[in-house]
CSV table of C-alpha atoms in Angstrom, one decimal:
chain,number,residue,atom,x,y,z
A,1,MET,CA,-45.5,23.9,-6.2
A,2,SER,CA,-47.4,21.2,-4.5
A,3,GLN,CA,-45.8,18.7,-2.2
A,4,VAL,CA,-46.5,15.9,-4.7
A,5,ARG,CA,-44.6,17.7,-7.5
A,6,ARG,CA,-41.7,18.4,-5.2
A,7,GLY,CA,-41.5,14.7,-4.2
A,8,VAL,CA,-41.6,13.7,-7.9
A,9,ALA,CA,-38.9,16.2,-8.7
A,10,ARG,CA,-36.7,14.9,-5.9
A,11,LYS,CA,-37.1,11.3,-7.1
A,12,ALA,CA,-36.2,12.4,-10.6
A,13,VAL,CA,-33.0,14.0,-9.3
A,14,VAL,CA,-32.1,10.8,-7.4
A,15,VAL,CA,-32.8,8.6,-10.5
A,16,GLN,CA,-30.6,10.9,-12.5
A,17,ARG,CA,-27.8,10.8,-9.9
A,18,ILE,CA,-27.9,7.0,-9.7
A,19,GLY,CA,-27.9,6.7,-13.6
A,20,GLU,CA,-25.0,9.1,-13.9
A,21,ARG,CA,-23.0,7.2,-11.3
A,22,MET,CA,-23.7,3.9,-12.9
A,23,GLY,CA,-22.6,5.2,-16.2
A,24,ARG,CA,-19.2,6.3,-14.7
A,25,SER,CA,-18.7,3.2,-12.6
A,26,ARG,CA,-16.4,0.3,-13.5
A,27,ALA,CA,-18.6,-1.8,-11.2
A,28,VAL,CA,-21.6,-1.5,-8.9
A,29,ILE,CA,-21.8,-3.6,-5.7
A,30,LEU,CA,-25.2,-3.8,-3.9
A,31,THR,CA,-25.3,-4.3,-0.2
A,32,ASP,CA,-27.8,-4.8,2.6
A,33,PHE,CA,-27.0,-2.4,5.4
A,34,ARG,CA,-29.8,-3.3,7.9
A,35,GLY,CA,-28.7,-2.7,11.5
A,36,LEU,CA,-26.0,-0.1,10.7
A,37,ASN,CA,-26.3,3.2,12.5
A,38,VAL,CA,-25.5,6.6,11.1
A,39,ALA,CA,-21.9,6.6,12.5
A,40,ALA,CA,-21.2,3.2,11.0
A,41,MET,CA,-22.6,4.3,7.6
A,42,THR,CA,-20.4,7.5,7.7
A,43,ARG,CA,-17.3,5.3,8.4
A,44,LEU,CA,-18.2,3.0,5.6
A,45,ARG,CA,-18.6,5.9,3.1
A,46,ARG,CA,-15.3,7.4,4.2
A,47,ARG,CA,-13.5,4.1,3.9
A,48,LEU,CA,-15.0,3.5,0.4
A,49,ARG,CA,-14.1,7.0,-0.7
A,50,GLU,CA,-10.4,6.3,0.1
A,51,THR,CA,-10.5,3.3,-2.3
A,52,GLY,CA,-12.1,5.3,-5.2
A,53,ALA,CA,-15.7,4.4,-4.6
A,54,GLU,CA,-18.9,6.1,-3.5
A,55,TYR,CA,-21.7,4.6,-1.4
A,56,MET,CA,-25.3,5.7,-1.7
A,57,VAL,CA,-28.6,4.4,-0.3
A,58,ALA,CA,-31.7,4.5,-2.5
A,59,LYS,CA,-35.1,3.0,-2.8
A,60,ASN,CA,-35.2,-0.1,-5.0
A,61,THR,CA,-37.8,1.4,-7.4
A,62,LEU,CA,-35.6,4.4,-8.0
A,63,ILE,CA,-32.6,2.1,-8.7
A,64,ARG,CA,-34.7,0.1,-11.2
A,65,ARG,CA,-35.7,3.3,-13.0
A,66,ALA,CA,-32.1,4.5,-13.1
A,67,ALA,CA,-30.9,1.2,-14.5
A,68,GLN,CA,-33.5,1.2,-17.3
A,69,GLY,CA,-31.9,1.6,-20.7
A,70,MET,CA,-28.4,1.0,-19.3
A,71,ALA,CA,-26.2,-2.0,-19.5
A,72,ALA,CA,-27.3,-2.9,-16.0
A,73,ASP,CA,-31.0,-2.9,-16.9
A,74,GLY,CA,-32.5,-6.0,-15.5
A,75,ALA,CA,-29.2,-7.3,-14.2
A,76,LEU,CA,-29.6,-5.8,-10.8
A,77,ALA,CA,-33.3,-6.6,-10.4
A,78,GLY,CA,-32.6,-9.9,-8.6
A,79,PHE,CA,-30.8,-8.0,-5.8
A,80,LEU,CA,-33.3,-5.3,-5.2
A,81,GLU,CA,-35.2,-6.6,-2.2
A,82,GLY,CA,-35.0,-5.0,1.2
A,83,PRO,CA,-32.8,-2.0,2.0
A,84,THR,CA,-30.2,-1.5,-0.7
A,85,GLY,CA,-27.0,0.4,-0.6
A,86,LEU,CA,-25.1,1.0,-3.9
A,87,CYS,CA,-21.4,1.1,-4.0
A,88,PHE,CA,-20.2,2.8,-7.2
A,89,VAL,CA,-16.6,1.7,-8.0
A,90,TYR,CA,-14.7,4.2,-10.0
A,91,GLU,CA,-11.2,2.8,-9.6
A,92,ASP,CA,-9.8,-0.7,-8.6
A,93,PRO,CA,-12.8,-3.0,-7.9
A,94,THR,CA,-10.6,-5.4,-5.8
A,95,ALA,CA,-9.6,-2.7,-3.4
A,96,VAL,CA,-13.2,-1.7,-2.9
A,97,VAL,CA,-14.4,-5.3,-2.3
A,98,LYS,CA,-11.5,-5.7,0.2
A,99,ALA,CA,-12.6,-2.6,2.0
A,100,LEU,CA,-16.2,-3.8,2.1
A,101,ALA,CA,-15.0,-7.2,3.4
A,102,ASP,CA,-12.9,-5.6,6.1
A,103,PHE,CA,-15.8,-3.4,7.1
A,104,ALA,CA,-18.2,-6.4,7.2
A,105,ARG,CA,-15.8,-8.2,9.6
A,106,GLU,CA,-16.1,-5.2,11.9
A,107,PHE,CA,-19.9,-4.7,11.3
A,108,PRO,CA,-21.4,-8.1,10.4
A,109,ASN,CA,-24.7,-6.5,9.6
A,110,LEU,CA,-23.3,-5.4,6.3
A,111,LYS,CA,-24.0,-8.0,3.6
A,112,VAL,CA,-23.1,-8.0,0.0
A,113,LYS,CA,-26.1,-8.9,-2.2
A,114,GLY,CA,-24.3,-9.0,-5.5
A,115,GLY,CA,-23.0,-6.7,-8.2
A,116,TRP,CA,-22.5,-5.8,-11.7
A,117,MET,CA,-19.2,-5.4,-13.6
A,118,ALA,CA,-18.3,-5.1,-17.3
A,119,GLY,CA,-21.8,-6.1,-18.3
A,120,ARG,CA,-21.9,-9.1,-16.1
A,121,VAL,CA,-24.0,-9.9,-13.0
A,122,LEU,CA,-21.9,-11.0,-10.0
A,123,GLY,CA,-23.4,-13.1,-7.2
A,124,PRO,CA,-22.2,-12.6,-3.6
A,125,GLN,CA,-19.6,-15.4,-4.0
A,126,GLU,CA,-18.2,-13.8,-7.2
A,127,VAL,CA,-17.9,-10.4,-5.5
A,128,GLU,CA,-16.1,-12.2,-2.6
A,129,LEU,CA,-13.7,-13.8,-5.1
A,130,LEU,CA,-13.1,-10.5,-6.7
A,131,GLY,CA,-11.9,-9.3,-3.4
A,132,GLN,CA,-9.4,-12.1,-3.2
A,133,LEU,CA,-7.6,-11.0,-6.4
A,134,PRO,CA,-4.4,-9.1,-6.0
A,135,PRO,CA,-4.5,-5.4,-6.8
A,136,ARG,CA,-4.4,-4.3,-10.4
A,137,GLU,CA,-0.8,-3.2,-10.3
A,138,VAL,CA,0.3,-6.6,-9.1
A,139,LEU,CA,-1.7,-8.4,-11.8
A,140,LEU,CA,-0.2,-6.1,-14.5
A,141,ALA,CA,3.3,-6.8,-13.1
A,142,ARG,CA,2.7,-10.5,-13.2
A,143,VAL,CA,1.5,-10.3,-16.8
A,144,LEU,CA,4.5,-8.2,-17.8
A,145,GLY,CA,6.8,-10.6,-16.0
A,146,GLY,CA,5.2,-13.5,-17.9
A,147,LEU,CA,5.7,-11.7,-21.2
A,148,GLN,CA,9.3,-10.8,-20.4
A,149,ALA,CA,10.4,-14.3,-19.2
A,150,PRO,CA,10.7,-15.9,-22.7
A,151,ILE,CA,12.6,-12.8,-23.9
A,152,PHE,CA,15.0,-13.0,-21.0
A,153,GLY,CA,15.5,-16.7,-21.6
A,154,LEU,CA,16.3,-16.1,-25.3
A,155,VAL,CA,18.8,-13.4,-24.4
A,156,TRP,CA,20.4,-15.7,-21.8
A,157,VAL,CA,20.7,-18.5,-24.4
A,158,LEU,CA,22.1,-16.1,-27.0
A,159,GLN,CA,24.6,-14.7,-24.5
A,160,GLY,CA,25.7,-18.2,-23.7
A,161,THR,CA,26.4,-19.0,-27.3
A,162,VAL,CA,28.4,-15.7,-27.8
A,163,ARG,CA,30.2,-16.4,-24.5
A,164,GLN,CA,31.2,-19.9,-25.7
A,165,LEU,CA,32.3,-18.5,-29.1
A,166,VAL,CA,34.5,-15.9,-27.4
A,167,GLN,CA,36.0,-18.7,-25.1
A,168,VAL,CA,36.8,-20.9,-28.2
A,169,LEU,CA,38.4,-17.9,-30.1
A,170,ASP,CA,40.4,-17.1,-26.9
A,171,ALA,CA,41.6,-20.7,-26.7
A,172,ILE,CA,42.6,-20.7,-30.4
A,173,ARG,CA,44.4,-17.4,-29.9
A,174,ALA,CA,46.2,-18.8,-26.8
A,175,LYS,CA,47.2,-21.9,-28.7
A,176,LYS,CA,48.6,-19.9,-31.6
A,177,ALA,CA,50.4,-17.7,-29.2
A,178,ALA,CA,51.9,-20.7,-27.5
A,179,GLY,CA,52.8,-22.2,-30.9
A,180,GLN,CA,54.6,-19.0,-31.9
A,181,GLU,CA,56.5,-18.8,-28.7
A,182,GLY,CA,57.5,-22.5,-29.1
A,183,GLY,CA,58.7,-21.7,-32.7
A,184,GLN,CA,60.8,-18.7,-31.6
A,185,ALA,CA,62.3,-20.7,-28.8
A,186,ALA,CA,63.4,-23.4,-31.3
A,187,ALA,CA,65.1,-20.9,-33.6
């Protein structure tokens, strides 16, 4: 097999890997990693893996080919200039963006170019806002609390009405008991 064919075969494998990862991802975040050494890239990959993400560096032309025919087709094209690192998010996007932001504070050379989530292109500012959201569990707890609040209010009101009814009935019973005692004392 010639060297050219091997190169084409390798590129096809990379395109396939990128496409497969994009298909599984909840979000894809693109970064510029210029100036990061191998040790820093290894730390970044490890940190992202802990949050349920995977980081991969690929040539822009291969990323374009992988995105063709997918929901991200054309969406990522505006970000494919210069060195590009792809962060494939498989779990909670907010945790991944927070990990990227923490890493960028430590290594300012890492820059977020943009991203793609749920069929929507995200600019660098939107990705940053995504990182400011509370974790998924907290958001779900808040929604659940918001749904439960009216129910608890209704139960409280109904309990108050029942409580008042019981107090009135108890007062009537006490009055009758007092009236019977007074009638027995007169006899």
